PDB file of C-alpha atoms in Angstrom:
ATOM      1  CA  UNK A 192      12.261  -6.859  14.261  1.00  0.00           C
ATOM      2  CA  UNK A 193       9.003  -5.069  13.505  1.00  0.00           C
ATOM      3  CA  UNK A 194       9.711  -2.038  11.368  1.00  0.00           C
ATOM      4  CA  UNK A 195       6.285  -0.393  11.033  1.00  0.00           C
ATOM      5  CA  UNK A 196       3.983  -0.976  13.980  1.00  0.00           C
ATOM      6  CA  UNK A 197       0.314  -0.127  14.153  1.00  0.00           C
ATOM      7  CA  UNK A 198      -1.869  -0.063  17.240  1.00  0.00           C
ATOM      8  CA  UNK A 199      -4.390  -1.290  17.862  1.00  0.00           C
ATOM      9  CA  UNK A 200      -4.768  -4.076  15.291  1.00  0.00           C
ATOM     10  CA  UNK A 201      -8.536  -4.031  15.723  1.00  0.00           C
ATOM     11  CA  UNK A 202     -10.596  -1.059  16.819  1.00  0.00           C
ATOM     12  CA  UNK A 203     -14.315  -0.942  17.437  1.00  0.00           C
ATOM     13  CA  UNK A 204     -15.960   2.423  17.898  1.00  0.00           C
ATOM     14  CA  UNK A 205     -19.455   3.818  17.952  1.00  0.00           C
ATOM     15  CA  UNK A 206     -20.963   6.042  15.320  1.00  0.00           C
ATOM     16  CA  UNK A 207     -19.736   9.583  15.980  1.00  0.00           C
ATOM     17  CA  UNK A 208     -17.249   8.673  18.726  1.00  0.00           C
ATOM     18  CA  UNK A 209     -13.741   9.996  17.983  1.00  0.00           C
ATOM     19  CA  UNK A 210     -11.016   7.440  17.493  1.00  0.00           C
ATOM     20  CA  UNK A 211      -7.227   7.641  17.152  1.00  0.00           C
ATOM     21  CA  UNK A 212      -5.050   5.111  15.373  1.00  0.00           C
ATOM     22  CA  UNK A 213      -1.306   5.076  15.865  1.00  0.00           C
ATOM     23  CA  UNK A 214       1.696   4.148  13.802  1.00  0.00           C
ATOM     24  CA  UNK A 215       5.340   3.969  14.776  1.00  0.00           C
ATOM     25  CA  UNK A 216       8.439   3.077  12.793  1.00  0.00           C
ATOM     26  CA  UNK A 217      11.984   1.980  13.567  1.00  0.00           C
ATOM     27  CA  UNK A 218      13.316   2.683  10.069  1.00  0.00           C
ATOM     28  CA  UNK A 219      13.978   6.401  10.621  1.00  0.00           C
ATOM     29  CA  UNK A 220      12.213   7.113   7.337  1.00  0.00           C
ATOM     30  CA  UNK A 221      11.283  10.682   6.636  1.00  0.00           C
ATOM     31  CA  UNK A 222       8.033   9.949   4.783  1.00  0.00           C
ATOM     32  CA  UNK A 223       4.988   8.458   6.479  1.00  0.00           C
ATOM     33  CA  UNK A 224       1.642   7.668   4.847  1.00  0.00           C
ATOM     34  CA  UNK A 225      -1.907   6.808   5.867  1.00  0.00           C
ATOM     35  CA  UNK A 226      -4.031   4.746   3.504  1.00  0.00           C
ATOM     36  CA  UNK A 227      -7.634   3.629   3.754  1.00  0.00           C
ATOM     37  CA  UNK A 228      -8.527   0.249   2.264  1.00  0.00           C
ATOM     38  CA  UNK A 229     -12.095  -0.938   1.981  1.00  0.00           C
ATOM     39  CA  UNK A 230     -13.083  -4.489   1.258  1.00  0.00           C
ATOM     40  CA  UNK A 231     -11.915  -5.766  -2.156  1.00  0.00           C
ATOM     41  CA  UNK A 232     -10.460  -2.383  -3.070  1.00  0.00           C
ATOM     42  CA  UNK A 233      -6.978  -0.997  -3.504  1.00  0.00           C
ATOM     43  CA  UNK A 234      -5.406   1.134  -0.766  1.00  0.00           C
ATOM     44  CA  UNK A 235      -6.349   4.792  -1.130  1.00  0.00           C
ATOM     45  CA  UNK A 236      -3.975   7.487   0.082  1.00  0.00           C
ATOM     46  CA  UNK A 237      -5.462   9.827   2.683  1.00  0.00           C
ATOM     47  CA  UNK A 238      -2.382  11.974   3.402  1.00  0.00           C
ATOM     48  CA  UNK A 239       1.345  11.811   3.918  1.00  0.00           C
ATOM     49  CA  UNK A 240       4.124  13.605   5.722  1.00  0.00           C
ATOM     50  CA  UNK A 241       7.463  14.468   4.187  1.00  0.00           C
ATOM     51  CA  UNK A 242       9.365  15.159   7.379  1.00  0.00           C
ATOM     52  CA  UNK A 243       7.055  17.641   9.111  1.00  0.00           C
ATOM     53  CA  UNK A 244       5.385  18.826   5.922  1.00  0.00           C
ATOM     54  CA  UNK A 245       1.804  17.614   5.772  1.00  0.00           C
ATOM     55  CA  UNK A 246       0.298  16.728   2.378  1.00  0.00           C
ATOM     56  CA  UNK A 247      -3.442  16.169   2.270  1.00  0.00           C
ATOM     57  CA  UNK A 248      -5.185  14.466  -0.639  1.00  0.00           C
ATOM     58  CA  UNK A 249      -7.854  16.670  -2.205  1.00  0.00           C
ATOM     59  CA  UNK A 250     -10.609  14.118  -1.667  1.00  0.00           C
ATOM     60  CA  UNK A 251      -9.768  13.205   1.942  1.00  0.00           C
ATOM     61  CA  UNK A 252     -12.768  14.172   4.104  1.00  0.00           C
ATOM     62  CA  UNK A 253     -12.262  16.837   6.789  1.00  0.00           C
ATOM     63  CA  UNK A 254     -13.321  14.192   9.298  1.00  0.00           C
ATOM     64  CA  UNK A 255      -9.819  12.729   8.982  1.00  0.00           C
ATOM     65  CA  UNK A 256      -6.893  14.474  10.608  1.00  0.00           C
ATOM     66  CA  UNK A 257      -3.295  13.489  11.238  1.00  0.00           C
ATOM     67  CA  UNK A 258      -0.449  14.379  13.555  1.00  0.00           C
ATOM     68  CA  UNK A 259       3.231  13.606  13.396  1.00  0.00           C
ATOM     69  CA  UNK A 260       4.860  14.698  16.653  1.00  0.00           C
ATOM     70  CA  UNK A 261       8.283  13.256  15.759  1.00  0.00           C
ATOM     71  CA  UNK A 262      10.019  11.147  13.098  1.00  0.00           C
ATOM     72  CA  UNK A 263       8.932   7.853  14.624  1.00  0.00           C
ATOM     73  CA  UNK A 264       5.245   8.380  15.286  1.00  0.00           C
ATOM     74  CA  UNK A 265       2.206   9.321  13.255  1.00  0.00           C
ATOM     75  CA  UNK A 266      -1.457   9.369  14.302  1.00  0.00           C
ATOM     76  CA  UNK A 267      -4.718   9.227  12.403  1.00  0.00           C
ATOM     77  CA  UNK A 268      -7.666  10.907  14.094  1.00  0.00           C
ATOM     78  CA  UNK A 269     -11.203  10.293  12.906  1.00  0.00           C
ATOM     79  CA  UNK A 270     -13.276  12.983  14.531  1.00  0.00           C
ATOM     80  CA  UNK A 271     -16.768  11.613  13.983  1.00  0.00           C
ATOM     81  CA  UNK A 272     -16.670   8.139  12.460  1.00  0.00           C
ATOM     82  CA  UNK A 273     -19.515   7.163  10.198  1.00  0.00           C
ATOM     83  CA  UNK A 274     -20.509   3.716   9.019  1.00  0.00           C
ATOM     84  CA  UNK A 275     -18.724   4.418   5.735  1.00  0.00           C
ATOM     85  CA  UNK A 276     -15.421   4.841   7.558  1.00  0.00           C
ATOM     86  CA  UNK A 277     -15.252   1.173   8.486  1.00  0.00           C
ATOM     87  CA  UNK A 278     -12.133  -0.064   6.725  1.00  0.00           C
ATOM     88  CA  UNK A 279      -8.564  -1.236   7.123  1.00  0.00           C
ATOM     89  CA  UNK A 280      -6.219   1.675   7.824  1.00  0.00           C
ATOM     90  CA  UNK A 281      -2.668   1.146   6.666  1.00  0.00           C
ATOM     91  CA  UNK A 282       0.400   3.088   7.674  1.00  0.00           C
ATOM     92  CA  UNK A 283       3.478   3.056   5.468  1.00  0.00           C
ATOM     93  CA  UNK A 284       6.902   4.650   5.399  1.00  0.00           C
ATOM     94  CA  UNK A 285       9.486   5.399   2.749  1.00  0.00           C
ATOM     95  CA  UNK A 286      12.718   7.306   2.379  1.00  0.00           C
ATOM     96  CA  UNK A 287      15.228   8.844   1.832  1.00  0.00           C
ATOM     97  CA  UNK A 288      15.051   9.465  -1.947  1.00  0.00           C
ATOM     98  CA  UNK A 289      14.106  13.040  -2.743  1.00  0.00           C
ATOM     99  CA  UNK A 290      13.452  12.978  -6.475  1.00  0.00           C
ATOM    100  CA  UNK A 291      11.140   9.947  -6.434  1.00  0.00           C
ATOM    101  CA  UNK A 292       9.181   7.686  -4.114  1.00  0.00           C
ATOM    102  CA  UNK A 293      11.425   5.189  -2.366  1.00  0.00           C
ATOM    103  CA  UNK A 294      10.423   1.634  -1.473  1.00  0.00           C
ATOM    104  CA  UNK A 295       7.325   1.698   0.733  1.00  0.00           C
ATOM    105  CA  UNK A 296       7.059  -0.445   3.859  1.00  0.00           C
ATOM    106  CA  UNK A 297       3.656  -1.132   5.374  1.00  0.00           C
ATOM    107  CA  UNK A 298       2.473  -1.865   8.855  1.00  0.00           C
ATOM    108  CA  UNK A 299       0.015  -4.700   9.538  1.00  0.00           C
ATOM    109  CA  UNK A 300      -2.967  -2.343   9.508  1.00  0.00           C
ATOM    110  CA  UNK A 301      -5.754  -1.454  11.924  1.00  0.00           C
ATOM    111  CA  UNK A 302      -9.176  -2.805  11.092  1.00  0.00           C
ATOM    112  CA  UNK A 303     -11.807  -0.289  12.178  1.00  0.00           C
ATOM    113  CA  UNK A 304     -15.381  -1.313  12.867  1.00  0.00           C
ATOM    114  CA  UNK A 305     -18.052   1.355  13.381  1.00  0.00           C
ATOM    115  CA  UNK A 306     -21.223   0.305  15.208  1.00  0.00           C
TER     116      UNK A 306
ATOM    117  CA  UNK B 539      -4.685  11.476 -12.811  1.00  0.00           C
ATOM    118  CA  UNK B 540      -2.774   8.399 -13.828  1.00  0.00           C
ATOM    119  CA  UNK B 541      -4.778   5.217 -14.332  1.00  0.00           C
ATOM    120  CA  UNK B 542      -3.381   1.825 -13.315  1.00  0.00           C
ATOM    121  CA  UNK B 543      -5.116  -1.317 -14.519  1.00  0.00           C
ATOM    122  CA  UNK B 544      -4.169  -4.871 -13.609  1.00  0.00           C
ATOM    123  CA  UNK B 545      -5.086  -8.131 -15.254  1.00  0.00           C
ATOM    124  CA  UNK B 546      -6.417 -10.644 -14.719  1.00  0.00           C
ATOM    125  CA  UNK B 547      -8.601  -9.518 -11.804  1.00  0.00           C
ATOM    126  CA  UNK B 548      -8.816 -13.060 -10.455  1.00  0.00           C
ATOM    127  CA  UNK B 549      -6.621 -16.096 -10.972  1.00  0.00           C
ATOM    128  CA  UNK B 550      -6.881 -19.642  -9.665  1.00  0.00           C
ATOM    129  CA  UNK B 551      -3.894 -21.964  -9.944  1.00  0.00           C
ATOM    130  CA  UNK B 552      -2.910 -25.419  -8.929  1.00  0.00           C
ATOM    131  CA  UNK B 553       0.183 -25.588  -6.774  1.00  0.00           C
ATOM    132  CA  UNK B 554       3.268 -25.809  -8.971  1.00  0.00           C
ATOM    133  CA  UNK B 555       1.831 -23.822 -11.876  1.00  0.00           C
ATOM    134  CA  UNK B 556       3.372 -20.657 -13.316  1.00  0.00           C
ATOM    135  CA  UNK B 557       1.571 -17.365 -13.878  1.00  0.00           C
ATOM    136  CA  UNK B 558       2.013 -13.882 -15.285  1.00  0.00           C
ATOM    137  CA  UNK B 559       0.301 -10.825 -13.862  1.00  0.00           C
ATOM    138  CA  UNK B 560       0.120  -7.609 -15.841  1.00  0.00           C
ATOM    139  CA  UNK B 561       0.036  -3.940 -14.848  1.00  0.00           C
ATOM    140  CA  UNK B 562      -0.756  -1.223 -17.404  1.00  0.00           C
ATOM    141  CA  UNK B 563      -0.423   2.459 -16.626  1.00  0.00           C
ATOM    142  CA  UNK B 564      -1.631   5.457 -18.546  1.00  0.00           C
ATOM    143  CA  UNK B 565       1.343   7.812 -18.274  1.00  0.00           C
ATOM    144  CA  UNK B 566       5.104   7.700 -17.937  1.00  0.00           C
ATOM    145  CA  UNK B 567       6.287   7.035 -14.389  1.00  0.00           C
ATOM    146  CA  UNK B 568       9.476   7.433 -12.380  1.00  0.00           C
ATOM    147  CA  UNK B 569       8.905   4.361 -10.358  1.00  0.00           C
ATOM    148  CA  UNK B 570       6.769   1.270 -10.033  1.00  0.00           C
ATOM    149  CA  UNK B 571       6.461  -1.113  -7.110  1.00  0.00           C
ATOM    150  CA  UNK B 572       4.841  -4.534  -6.777  1.00  0.00           C
ATOM    151  CA  UNK B 573       3.208  -5.616  -3.515  1.00  0.00           C
ATOM    152  CA  UNK B 574       1.683  -8.795  -2.167  1.00  0.00           C
ATOM    153  CA  UNK B 575      -1.172  -8.492   0.330  1.00  0.00           C
ATOM    154  CA  UNK B 576      -1.596 -11.696   2.317  1.00  0.00           C
ATOM    155  CA  UNK B 577      -4.986 -12.932   3.534  1.00  0.00           C
ATOM    156  CA  UNK B 578      -4.450 -11.117   6.863  1.00  0.00           C
ATOM    157  CA  UNK B 579      -4.023  -7.775   5.125  1.00  0.00           C
ATOM    158  CA  UNK B 580      -0.266  -7.285   5.411  1.00  0.00           C
ATOM    159  CA  UNK B 581       1.256  -5.610   2.362  1.00  0.00           C
ATOM    160  CA  UNK B 582       4.778  -6.724   1.502  1.00  0.00           C
ATOM    161  CA  UNK B 583       6.927  -4.938  -1.022  1.00  0.00           C
ATOM    162  CA  UNK B 584       8.115  -7.423  -3.647  1.00  0.00           C
ATOM    163  CA  UNK B 585       9.931  -5.233  -6.152  1.00  0.00           C
ATOM    164  CA  UNK B 586      10.968  -1.676  -6.728  1.00  0.00           C
ATOM    165  CA  UNK B 587      11.251  -1.711 -10.502  1.00  0.00           C
ATOM    166  CA  UNK B 588      10.924   1.489 -12.544  1.00  0.00           C
ATOM    167  CA  UNK B 589      12.468  -0.278 -15.534  1.00  0.00           C
ATOM    168  CA  UNK B 590      14.244  -3.465 -16.505  1.00  0.00           C
ATOM    169  CA  UNK B 591      14.034  -6.910 -14.940  1.00  0.00           C
ATOM    170  CA  UNK B 592      14.594  -8.147 -11.401  1.00  0.00           C
ATOM    171  CA  UNK B 593      14.385 -11.584  -9.861  1.00  0.00           C
ATOM    172  CA  UNK B 594      13.858 -12.706  -6.301  1.00  0.00           C
ATOM    173  CA  UNK B 595      13.597 -16.460  -5.883  1.00  0.00           C
ATOM    174  CA  UNK B 596      10.513 -17.753  -7.667  1.00  0.00           C
ATOM    175  CA  UNK B 597       9.342 -14.239  -8.464  1.00  0.00           C
ATOM    176  CA  UNK B 598      10.564 -11.940 -11.164  1.00  0.00           C
ATOM    177  CA  UNK B 599       9.331  -8.673 -12.601  1.00  0.00           C
ATOM    178  CA  UNK B 600       9.853  -6.742 -15.786  1.00  0.00           C
ATOM    179  CA  UNK B 601       8.902  -3.141 -16.453  1.00  0.00           C
ATOM    180  CA  UNK B 602       8.895  -1.689 -19.968  1.00  0.00           C
ATOM    181  CA  UNK B 603       8.492   1.965 -19.109  1.00  0.00           C
ATOM    182  CA  UNK B 604       8.362   3.156 -22.723  1.00  0.00           C
ATOM    183  CA  UNK B 605       5.363   0.905 -23.370  1.00  0.00           C
ATOM    184  CA  UNK B 606       3.758   1.613 -19.969  1.00  0.00           C
ATOM    185  CA  UNK B 607       3.430  -1.871 -18.569  1.00  0.00           C
ATOM    186  CA  UNK B 608       4.962  -4.174 -16.024  1.00  0.00           C
ATOM    187  CA  UNK B 609       4.757  -7.938 -15.609  1.00  0.00           C
ATOM    188  CA  UNK B 610       5.099 -10.049 -12.486  1.00  0.00           C
ATOM    189  CA  UNK B 611       6.026 -13.707 -13.000  1.00  0.00           C
ATOM    190  CA  UNK B 612       5.361 -16.332 -10.367  1.00  0.00           C
ATOM    191  CA  UNK B 613       6.926 -19.720 -10.997  1.00  0.00           C
ATOM    192  CA  UNK B 614       6.176 -22.992  -9.224  1.00  0.00           C
ATOM    193  CA  UNK B 615       3.391 -21.362  -7.254  1.00  0.00           C
ATOM    194  CA  UNK B 616       2.765 -22.332  -3.630  1.00  0.00           C
ATOM    195  CA  UNK B 617      -0.320 -21.974  -1.451  1.00  0.00           C
ATOM    196  CA  UNK B 618       1.478 -19.221   0.455  1.00  0.00           C
ATOM    197  CA  UNK B 619       1.486 -17.151  -2.747  1.00  0.00           C
ATOM    198  CA  UNK B 620      -2.273 -16.681  -2.373  1.00  0.00           C
ATOM    199  CA  UNK B 621      -3.501 -13.159  -1.760  1.00  0.00           C
ATOM    200  CA  UNK B 622      -3.807  -9.977  -3.757  1.00  0.00           C
ATOM    201  CA  UNK B 623      -1.029  -8.569  -5.891  1.00  0.00           C
ATOM    202  CA  UNK B 624      -0.913  -4.818  -6.443  1.00  0.00           C
ATOM    203  CA  UNK B 625       1.285  -2.728  -8.617  1.00  0.00           C
ATOM    204  CA  UNK B 626       1.654   0.929  -7.678  1.00  0.00           C
ATOM    205  CA  UNK B 627       3.141   3.791  -9.648  1.00  0.00           C
ATOM    206  CA  UNK B 628       4.413   7.185  -8.676  1.00  0.00           C
ATOM    207  CA  UNK B 629       1.806   9.927  -9.004  1.00  0.00           C
ATOM    208  CA  UNK B 630       2.904  13.270  -7.673  1.00  0.00           C
ATOM    209  CA  UNK B 631       5.433  14.178  -5.000  1.00  0.00           C
ATOM    210  CA  UNK B 632       6.330  11.157  -2.881  1.00  0.00           C
ATOM    211  CA  UNK B 633       3.006   9.451  -3.652  1.00  0.00           C
ATOM    212  CA  UNK B 634       1.960   6.121  -5.142  1.00  0.00           C
ATOM    213  CA  UNK B 635      -1.335   5.238  -6.750  1.00  0.00           C
ATOM    214  CA  UNK B 636      -2.297   1.595  -6.569  1.00  0.00           C
ATOM    215  CA  UNK B 637      -3.637  -0.547  -9.359  1.00  0.00           C
ATOM    216  CA  UNK B 638      -6.861  -2.508  -9.284  1.00  0.00           C
ATOM    217  CA  UNK B 639      -5.164  -5.671  -8.023  1.00  0.00           C
ATOM    218  CA  UNK B 640      -5.063  -9.337  -9.028  1.00  0.00           C
ATOM    219  CA  UNK B 641      -6.543 -11.792  -6.552  1.00  0.00           C
ATOM    220  CA  UNK B 642      -4.625 -15.091  -6.669  1.00  0.00           C
ATOM    221  CA  UNK B 643      -5.721 -18.362  -5.151  1.00  0.00           C
ATOM    222  CA  UNK B 644      -3.289 -21.275  -5.244  1.00  0.00           C
ATOM    223  CA  UNK B 645      -4.894 -24.575  -4.369  1.00  0.00           C
ATOM    224  CA  UNK B 646      -2.969 -27.642  -3.149  1.00  0.00           C
TER     225      UNK B 646
END
């Protein structure tokens, strides 16, 4: 009955080697989010999609990109991972309220290690 | 931007004890959510509570929006309650900003 699925759960990459993390959802929610969470810190929003509309946070580095090919799937691409990008990456969904944020549901996260 | 502070930052309880976690926010908000992050990193939504009081089993939450705070009550705590508790408030279109978190350890 998984509702928000993230793959892989653990990802190891080398410094500078591109990596893609994936998220899928069975909730048919129109909003999908990517958060970065470093050790002992709160989740930090990188960007989110409202349907196909992409909303980037002002302080999200250009190294991070995202794609949402359809309602169910969303991808996070890190073009040239640095050591500082090692973190837990969390995908979340919400919907369908328009005038405010609806309840957010999180996936289990992908823990990224950069060697 | 809006600031969200939680207290206490760390809390250690014996199993069976009760506790109150606090979330203060710096501006009026349309919505507030409480989450529990278990030791494996999974975030679970506990409450969607822009105002008023809600209860779910041993947990309850109260938000006083006019005074810009929310409280999460945990009664008869269990070891499975351990983890980090975050409140998050709406900040911009379809976005939440998370508080600083309260790390809870419940010992048997």
